[in-house]
Coordinates of C-alpha atoms in Angstrom, one line a residue:
M20 CA 10.1 -27.0 13.9
S21 CA 7.2 -29.3 14.5
T22 CA 6.0 -27.2 17.5
S23 CA 5.4 -24.0 15.5
T24 CA 4.2 -25.8 12.4
A25 CA 1.6 -27.8 14.3
S26 CA 0.2 -24.8 16.1
H27 CA 0.3 -22.4 13.1
E28 CA -2.1 -23.6 10.4
S29 CA -1.5 -20.4 8.5
A30 CA 2.2 -21.2 8.0
D31 CA 1.1 -23.3 5.0
G32 CA -2.4 -22.1 4.3
V33 CA -5.4 -20.1 5.6
T34 CA -8.9 -21.0 6.4
I35 CA -11.0 -19.3 3.8
P36 CA -14.8 -18.7 3.6
G37 CA -16.5 -22.1 3.6
G38 CA -14.2 -23.5 6.3
R39 CA -11.7 -25.0 3.9
V40 CA -7.9 -24.5 4.1
A41 CA -6.3 -23.3 1.0
A42 CA -2.6 -23.3 0.2
G43 CA -0.9 -20.0 0.3
A44 CA -0.1 -20.4 -3.4
G45 CA -3.7 -19.6 -4.0
A46 CA -6.8 -21.7 -4.4
R47 CA -9.4 -20.6 -7.0
R48 CA -13.1 -20.6 -6.4
P49 CA -16.1 -18.4 -7.0
F50 CA -15.7 -14.9 -5.5
D51 CA -18.3 -15.1 -2.7
V52 CA -18.5 -11.7 -1.2
A53 CA -21.2 -12.7 1.3
A54 CA -18.9 -15.4 2.7
I55 CA -15.9 -13.1 2.7
R56 CA -17.8 -10.5 4.7
R57 CA -18.5 -13.1 7.5
D58 CA -14.8 -13.1 8.1
F59 CA -14.9 -9.4 9.0
P60 CA -16.9 -8.9 12.3
I61 CA -16.5 -5.1 12.2
L62 CA -18.7 -5.0 9.0
R63 CA -21.6 -6.1 11.2
R64 CA -21.4 -3.0 13.3
Q65 CA -24.0 -0.3 13.4
V66 CA -23.2 3.4 13.3
E67 CA -25.8 5.9 14.3
G68 CA -28.3 3.1 14.4
K69 CA -27.6 2.1 10.8
P70 CA -25.5 -0.7 9.2
L71 CA -21.8 0.3 8.7
V72 CA -20.9 1.0 5.1
Y73 CA -17.1 1.0 5.2
L74 CA -15.8 2.9 2.2
D75 CA -12.4 4.0 3.5
S76 CA -10.2 1.0 2.7
A77 CA -7.7 3.2 0.8
A78 CA -6.8 4.7 4.2
T79 CA -6.7 1.3 6.0
S80 CA -8.4 -2.0 5.3
Q81 CA -10.3 -4.1 7.8
R82 CA -8.9 -7.3 9.1
P83 CA -10.4 -10.8 8.9
V84 CA -10.8 -13.0 11.9
Q85 CA -7.9 -15.2 10.6
V86 CA -5.5 -12.3 11.0
L87 CA -6.8 -11.3 14.4
A88 CA -6.6 -15.0 15.6
E89 CA -3.0 -15.3 14.3
L90 CA -1.9 -12.2 16.2
T91 CA -3.5 -13.5 19.4
R92 CA -2.1 -17.0 18.8
F93 CA 1.4 -15.7 18.4
Y94 CA 1.3 -13.7 21.7
R95 CA -0.3 -16.7 23.4
D96 CA 2.0 -19.4 22.2
H97 CA 5.3 -18.1 20.8
N98 CA 6.0 -14.6 22.1
A99 CA 9.7 -14.0 22.3
N100 CA 12.3 -11.7 20.7
V101 CA 13.6 -12.9 17.3
H102 CA 17.2 -13.5 16.2
R103 CA 18.6 -13.3 19.7
G104 CA 17.8 -16.5 21.5
V105 CA 18.4 -20.2 21.3
H106 CA 15.5 -21.1 23.6
T107 CA 12.4 -22.7 22.0
L108 CA 10.2 -19.7 22.0
S109 CA 12.8 -17.5 20.3
V110 CA 13.6 -20.1 17.7
E111 CA 9.8 -20.5 16.9
A112 CA 9.3 -16.7 16.8
T113 CA 12.3 -16.3 14.5
E114 CA 11.1 -19.1 12.1
L115 CA 7.6 -17.5 11.9
Y116 CA 8.9 -14.0 11.4
E117 CA 11.5 -15.0 8.7
G118 CA 8.9 -17.2 7.0
V119 CA 6.9 -14.2 6.1
R120 CA 9.7 -12.9 3.9
E121 CA 9.2 -15.9 1.7
K122 CA 5.4 -15.2 1.6
V123 CA 6.1 -11.6 0.5
R124 CA 8.6 -12.8 -2.1
A125 CA 6.1 -15.2 -3.6
L126 CA 3.4 -12.5 -3.6
I127 CA 5.4 -10.0 -5.7
G128 CA 7.6 -12.3 -7.7
G129 CA 10.9 -11.5 -6.1
A130 CA 14.0 -13.5 -6.7
S131 CA 15.0 -14.1 -3.1
A132 CA 13.4 -13.7 0.3
R133 CA 16.6 -11.8 1.3
E134 CA 15.4 -8.9 -0.9
V135 CA 12.4 -8.3 1.5
I136 CA 13.0 -5.7 4.2
F137 CA 10.4 -5.1 6.9
T138 CA 9.7 -1.4 7.8
R139 CA 7.0 0.5 9.6
G140 CA 5.2 1.3 6.4
T141 CA 5.4 2.6 2.8
T142 CA 6.6 6.0 4.1
E143 CA 9.6 4.5 5.9
S144 CA 10.4 2.3 2.9
I145 CA 10.6 5.3 0.6
N146 CA 12.7 7.1 3.2
L147 CA 15.0 4.1 3.4
V148 CA 15.7 4.4 -0.3
A149 CA 16.2 8.2 0.0
H150 CA 18.7 7.9 2.9
G151 CA 20.3 4.5 2.2
W152 CA 20.7 4.7 -1.6
A153 CA 20.1 8.3 -2.9
R154 CA 22.0 10.3 -0.3
A155 CA 25.3 8.5 -1.0
R156 CA 25.0 8.7 -4.8
L157 CA 23.2 11.8 -5.9
A158 CA 25.1 15.0 -6.6
P159 CA 24.2 18.5 -7.6
G160 CA 22.6 18.4 -11.1
D161 CA 21.4 14.8 -10.8
E162 CA 17.7 14.4 -11.2
V163 CA 14.9 12.5 -9.4
V164 CA 11.7 12.3 -11.4
I165 CA 8.3 12.0 -9.7
S166 CA 4.7 12.8 -10.8
E167 CA 2.1 15.3 -9.8
I168 CA -0.2 12.6 -8.4
E169 CA 2.2 11.3 -5.8
H170 CA 1.4 10.9 -2.1
H171 CA 3.3 13.3 0.1
S172 CA 5.4 10.3 1.2
N173 CA 6.9 10.2 -2.3
I174 CA 7.4 13.9 -2.6
V175 CA 8.7 15.2 0.7
P176 CA 11.8 12.9 1.0
W177 CA 13.0 14.0 -2.4
Q178 CA 12.4 17.7 -1.6
M179 CA 14.5 17.2 1.6
L180 CA 17.2 15.5 -0.5
R181 CA 17.1 18.3 -3.1
D182 CA 17.6 20.9 -0.4
E183 CA 20.4 19.0 1.2
R184 CA 22.2 17.7 -1.9
G185 CA 21.3 20.3 -4.6
I186 CA 19.7 17.7 -6.9
A187 CA 16.9 18.6 -9.3
L188 CA 13.4 17.3 -8.8
R189 CA 11.4 16.9 -12.0
V190 CA 7.7 16.4 -12.1
I191 CA 5.5 14.6 -14.7
P192 CA 2.3 16.6 -14.9
M193 CA -1.2 15.3 -14.5
R194 CA -3.7 15.7 -17.3
S195 CA -7.2 17.0 -16.7
D196 CA -8.5 13.4 -16.6
G197 CA -6.1 12.4 -13.8
T198 CA -3.7 10.5 -16.0
L199 CA -0.1 11.4 -16.4
D200 CA 1.2 13.2 -19.5
L201 CA 3.5 10.6 -20.9
D202 CA 4.7 12.9 -23.7
V203 CA 6.2 15.2 -21.1
A204 CA 7.5 12.2 -19.2
R205 CA 9.5 11.2 -22.3
E206 CA 11.1 14.6 -22.3
L207 CA 11.8 14.7 -18.6
I208 CA 13.5 11.3 -18.2
G209 CA 16.9 11.7 -19.7
P210 CA 20.7 11.4 -19.1
R211 CA 20.6 13.3 -15.8
T212 CA 17.9 11.1 -14.3
R213 CA 19.1 8.9 -11.5
L214 CA 15.8 7.8 -10.1
L215 CA 12.2 7.5 -11.1
A216 CA 10.0 7.5 -8.0
I217 CA 6.5 6.8 -9.1
T218 CA 3.2 5.6 -7.7
H219 CA 1.4 2.6 -9.2
V220 CA -2.1 3.7 -8.3
S221 CA -3.0 7.2 -7.1
N222 CA -4.5 7.2 -3.6
A223 CA -6.2 10.5 -4.3
L224 CA -7.7 9.7 -7.8
G225 CA -7.4 5.9 -8.3
T226 CA -5.4 6.5 -11.5
V227 CA -3.5 3.3 -12.6
V228 CA -0.1 4.5 -13.8
P229 CA 1.6 2.6 -16.8
V230 CA 4.6 1.9 -14.6
R231 CA 6.3 -0.5 -17.0
E232 CA 6.4 2.1 -19.9
L233 CA 7.9 4.7 -17.6
A234 CA 10.3 2.2 -16.1
D235 CA 11.6 1.3 -19.5
L236 CA 12.3 5.0 -20.2
A237 CA 14.1 5.3 -16.9
H238 CA 16.2 2.2 -17.4
E239 CA 17.2 3.3 -20.9
A240 CA 18.5 6.5 -19.3
G241 CA 20.5 4.4 -16.7
A242 CA 18.2 5.3 -13.8
L243 CA 16.6 3.1 -11.1
V244 CA 12.9 2.8 -10.5
L245 CA 11.1 3.0 -7.1
V246 CA 7.4 2.1 -7.2
D247 CA 5.0 3.2 -4.5
G248 CA 2.7 0.1 -4.4
A249 CA 0.6 1.1 -1.4
Q250 CA -2.6 1.2 -3.4
S251 CA -1.8 -1.6 -5.9
V252 CA -0.2 -4.5 -4.1
P253 CA -3.4 -5.0 -2.0
H254 CA -5.7 -4.9 -4.9
M255 CA -4.2 -6.5 -8.0
P256 CA -1.5 -9.0 -9.1
V257 CA 1.9 -7.2 -8.9
D258 CA 5.1 -8.7 -10.1
V259 CA 8.3 -6.7 -9.7
T260 CA 9.9 -8.1 -12.8
E261 CA 6.8 -7.3 -15.0
L262 CA 6.7 -3.8 -13.4
G263 CA 10.4 -3.2 -14.1
A264 CA 10.9 -2.1 -10.5
D265 CA 14.2 -1.8 -8.7
F266 CA 12.4 -1.0 -5.5
L267 CA 8.8 -1.6 -4.4
A268 CA 7.2 -0.2 -1.3
F269 CA 3.9 -1.1 0.4
S270 CA 2.1 -1.4 3.7
A271 CA 0.4 -4.3 5.5
H272 CA -2.4 -2.3 7.0
K273 CA -3.9 -1.6 3.6
M274 CA -4.0 -5.3 2.7
L275 CA -5.8 -7.0 5.7
G276 CA -2.7 -6.9 7.9
P277 CA -1.8 -5.1 11.1
T278 CA -0.6 -1.5 11.3
G279 CA 3.0 -0.6 11.8
V280 CA 4.4 -3.1 9.2
G281 CA 5.7 -2.1 5.7
V282 CA 7.8 -3.7 3.1
L283 CA 10.7 -2.5 1.0
W284 CA 11.6 -4.9 -1.8
G285 CA 14.8 -4.2 -3.6
R286 CA 17.0 -5.9 -6.2
M287 CA 19.7 -7.7 -4.3
E288 CA 22.6 -6.1 -6.2
V289 CA 21.2 -2.6 -5.4
L290 CA 20.6 -3.5 -1.7
E291 CA 24.1 -4.8 -1.4
S292 CA 25.4 -1.4 -2.4
M293 CA 23.3 0.6 0.2
Q294 CA 24.2 1.9 3.6
P295 CA 22.1 1.2 6.6
F296 CA 19.2 3.6 7.3
M297 CA 19.5 3.4 11.1
G298 CA 22.1 2.1 13.5
G299 CA 21.6 -0.2 16.4
G300 CA 21.2 -3.8 17.4
D301 CA 20.7 -6.6 14.9
M302 CA 22.0 -4.6 11.9
I303 CA 25.6 -5.2 12.8
L304 CA 28.1 -8.0 12.6
T305 CA 30.7 -6.6 14.9
V306 CA 30.9 -3.5 17.2
S307 CA 33.9 -2.0 18.9
L308 CA 34.4 1.4 20.4
E309 CA 36.3 2.3 17.2
R310 CA 34.1 0.9 14.4
S311 CA 31.3 -1.4 13.4
T312 CA 30.6 -3.7 10.5
W313 CA 27.2 -4.3 8.9
N314 CA 25.1 -7.4 8.9
E315 CA 24.1 -9.2 5.7
I316 CA 21.0 -8.2 3.7
P317 CA 18.2 -7.8 4.8
H318 CA 19.1 -7.5 8.5
R319 CA 21.4 -4.6 7.7
F320 CA 18.3 -2.4 7.3
E321 CA 16.3 -3.7 10.3
A322 CA 17.9 -2.0 13.3
G323 CA 16.5 -2.8 16.8
T324 CA 13.7 -5.1 17.8
P325 CA 11.4 -5.6 14.8
N326 CA 7.6 -5.6 14.9
F327 CA 7.7 -9.4 14.8
A328 CA 4.2 -10.2 16.1
D329 CA 2.5 -8.0 13.5
V330 CA 4.8 -9.3 10.8
V331 CA 3.7 -12.9 11.6
A332 CA 0.0 -11.8 11.4
F333 CA 0.8 -10.0 8.1
G334 CA 1.8 -13.4 6.8
T335 CA -1.7 -14.7 7.4
A336 CA -3.1 -11.7 5.6
I337 CA -1.0 -12.6 2.6
D338 CA -2.2 -16.2 2.8
Y339 CA -5.8 -14.9 2.8
L340 CA -5.2 -12.7 -0.3
R341 CA -3.5 -15.4 -2.2
A342 CA -6.2 -17.9 -1.4
L343 CA -8.8 -15.6 -2.8
G344 CA -6.5 -14.7 -5.8
L345 CA -5.6 -11.1 -6.4
D346 CA -6.7 -11.4 -10.0
A347 CA -10.2 -12.2 -8.6
V348 CA -9.9 -9.3 -6.2
R349 CA -9.1 -7.0 -9.1
R350 CA -12.1 -8.3 -11.2
H351 CA -14.4 -7.8 -8.2
E352 CA -13.2 -4.2 -7.8
L353 CA -13.5 -3.4 -11.5
D354 CA -17.1 -4.4 -11.2
L355 CA -17.5 -2.1 -8.2
V356 CA -15.8 0.7 -10.1
D357 CA -18.1 0.4 -13.0
H358 CA -21.1 0.4 -10.7
G359 CA -19.8 3.3 -8.6
L360 CA -19.1 5.5 -11.6
A361 CA -22.6 4.8 -12.8
V362 CA -24.5 5.5 -9.6
L363 CA -22.3 8.5 -8.7
G364 CA -22.8 9.9 -12.1
D365 CA -26.6 9.9 -11.6
V366 CA -26.3 12.1 -8.5
P367 CA -26.9 15.8 -9.4
G368 CA -24.0 18.0 -8.5
V369 CA -21.5 15.3 -8.1
T370 CA -18.2 15.5 -10.0
V371 CA -16.0 12.4 -9.9
H372 CA -12.4 13.2 -10.5
G373 CA -9.9 10.9 -12.3
P374 CA -10.2 8.6 -15.3
R375 CA -13.6 7.7 -16.5
E376 CA -12.7 4.1 -17.7
A377 CA -12.8 1.5 -14.9
E378 CA -9.7 -0.3 -16.3
R379 CA -7.6 2.8 -15.7
R380 CA -8.7 3.1 -12.1
G381 CA -8.2 1.4 -8.8
G382 CA -11.1 1.2 -6.4
V383 CA -11.1 4.9 -5.4
F384 CA -13.7 7.5 -6.1
S385 CA -12.6 11.0 -5.4
F386 CA -15.5 13.4 -5.9
S387 CA -16.9 16.9 -5.2
L388 CA -20.5 17.7 -4.3
E389 CA -21.4 21.2 -5.7
G390 CA -21.9 23.7 -3.0
V391 CA -21.0 21.4 -0.1
H392 CA -17.6 21.3 1.7
P393 CA -16.1 17.8 1.6
H394 CA -15.9 17.7 5.4
D395 CA -19.6 18.4 5.6
V396 CA -20.2 15.6 3.1
G397 CA -18.2 13.2 5.1
Q398 CA -19.9 14.1 8.4
T399 CA -23.4 13.9 6.9
L400 CA -22.6 10.5 5.3
S401 CA -21.3 9.3 8.7
S402 CA -24.7 10.0 10.2
E403 CA -26.1 7.5 7.7
G404 CA -23.4 4.9 8.6
V405 CA -21.3 5.6 5.5
A406 CA -17.6 5.9 6.3
V407 CA -15.6 7.9 3.7
R408 CA -12.5 10.2 3.8
A409 CA -12.6 13.9 3.3
G410 CA -9.5 16.1 2.8
H411 CA -6.5 16.4 0.5
H412 CA -5.6 12.8 1.1
C413 CA -1.9 13.6 1.5
A414 CA -1.9 14.7 -2.1
Q415 CA -2.1 18.5 -2.1
P416 CA -0.5 19.0 -5.5
V417 CA -3.4 16.9 -7.0
M418 CA -6.0 19.2 -5.2
Q419 CA -4.2 22.2 -6.5
S420 CA -4.3 20.8 -10.1
L421 CA -8.0 20.1 -9.7
G422 CA -8.6 23.6 -8.4
V423 CA -10.2 22.4 -5.1
A424 CA -9.0 22.5 -1.5
A425 CA -10.2 19.0 -0.8
T426 CA -12.4 16.2 -2.1
T427 CA -14.5 13.4 -0.6
R428 CA -13.0 10.0 -1.2
A429 CA -14.8 6.6 -1.2
S430 CA -12.7 3.5 -1.6
V431 CA -13.7 -0.2 -2.0
Y432 CA -12.0 -3.5 -1.3
L433 CA -12.6 -7.2 -1.5
Y434 CA -15.5 -7.1 1.0
S435 CA -17.3 -4.1 -0.6
T436 CA -20.6 -4.5 -2.4
R437 CA -22.7 -2.8 -5.0
P438 CA -25.5 -2.1 -2.4
E439 CA -22.9 -0.2 -0.3
L440 CA -22.2 2.1 -3.3
D441 CA -25.9 2.5 -3.7
A442 CA -26.0 3.6 -0.1
L443 CA -23.3 6.1 -0.8
A444 CA -25.2 7.6 -3.7
A445 CA -28.4 7.8 -1.6
G446 CA -26.5 9.5 1.2
L447 CA -25.2 12.1 -1.3
R448 CA -28.7 12.8 -2.5
M449 CA -29.8 13.4 1.0
T450 CA -26.7 15.6 1.7
A451 CA -27.5 17.7 -1.4
R452 CA -31.1 18.1 -0.3
F453 CA -30.1 19.0 3.3
F454 CA -27.6 21.7 2.4
G455 CA -29.8 22.9 -0.4
D456 CA -32.7 23.4 2.0
A457 CA -30.3 25.0 4.6
G458 CA -29.0 27.5 2.1
P459 CA -30.0 31.2 1.6

């Protein structure tokens, strides 16, 4: 409709640093971090009287002004429920909401926008597969293969299914360097395997998993492949065909978008065979007091009123990322990983966990400071304006394998800089001195 198109510049492009509008397909230009940072007002904040150094993007990213403006614009100009009305606002809202499916499809190389299901996040997307696909198909003795470096969201649903259905849960172990033992994986994935549920990038270690190699093993065994892309889709080019994925799950809030929005992409023939995850409005074709029939894909899996305003704003986040180019984002982060490994390696008492080669890592540094609890590290760094995460990062099996209760985690994104990693290293030196002086 002309009304919605005219008032939504981001439907076809996004204003990028420098004031130009780039097509969603992705304009290429030099990666100007200083210009990018101007799009993120929160990065100009002061914390404890010091400039904010935000190194917690693996937990949630910051949002550029373009995304914030889109959310406000939607509520101001188009707010109405989707799929249910023939009046102008509802038609506009529906067009904007459904248009984001195509943006997601183009981002990840899917075959059809109908393969894109909107959820509340990666966790719900994985649970949708567990309840809508696995519960109806897996029987005692069938196997689901995961790895030791999974987020809890890709462990707990399969444990619940194991306890309910009597399936076997097999685990690919982690090596001491944070990578997966592929020799063991080749032994585990076999004729009883029905699903490989695997992370692409570890949120706790930054390990980049060779998903395609594992996916080929799973497909040779007749199994399907679910990829947790929460830490990869925001940071690097991801193509579902190249990955060999049958399902891909990820979250908007980790890639410049609003909270409360996730994606489950699935191959159409698999989605067509699945039962709904939840029952309610919009996921049905007919309802009587005796029986109901299901709506077509993808609406079958989106019961109730969707989070339509945040989905529309997520579309602008996708435009922003594609305008920058995820290949350029990845190159920028690899430079930061190289620098981060170097400066952290120079801090006495710091042990960085995970692979030592930048190419085998995402933008995550999980580390321990000798003699100092990670929570104390995090609080001390916060007093210097440096925001990091401390804890088990919803990856307790990783911590158990490392022999620690928790780690401190710093994570970078497209707006992060080398000087911020220098500030992290300086804060760690200060922390070591403080707790060393306070010791017995």
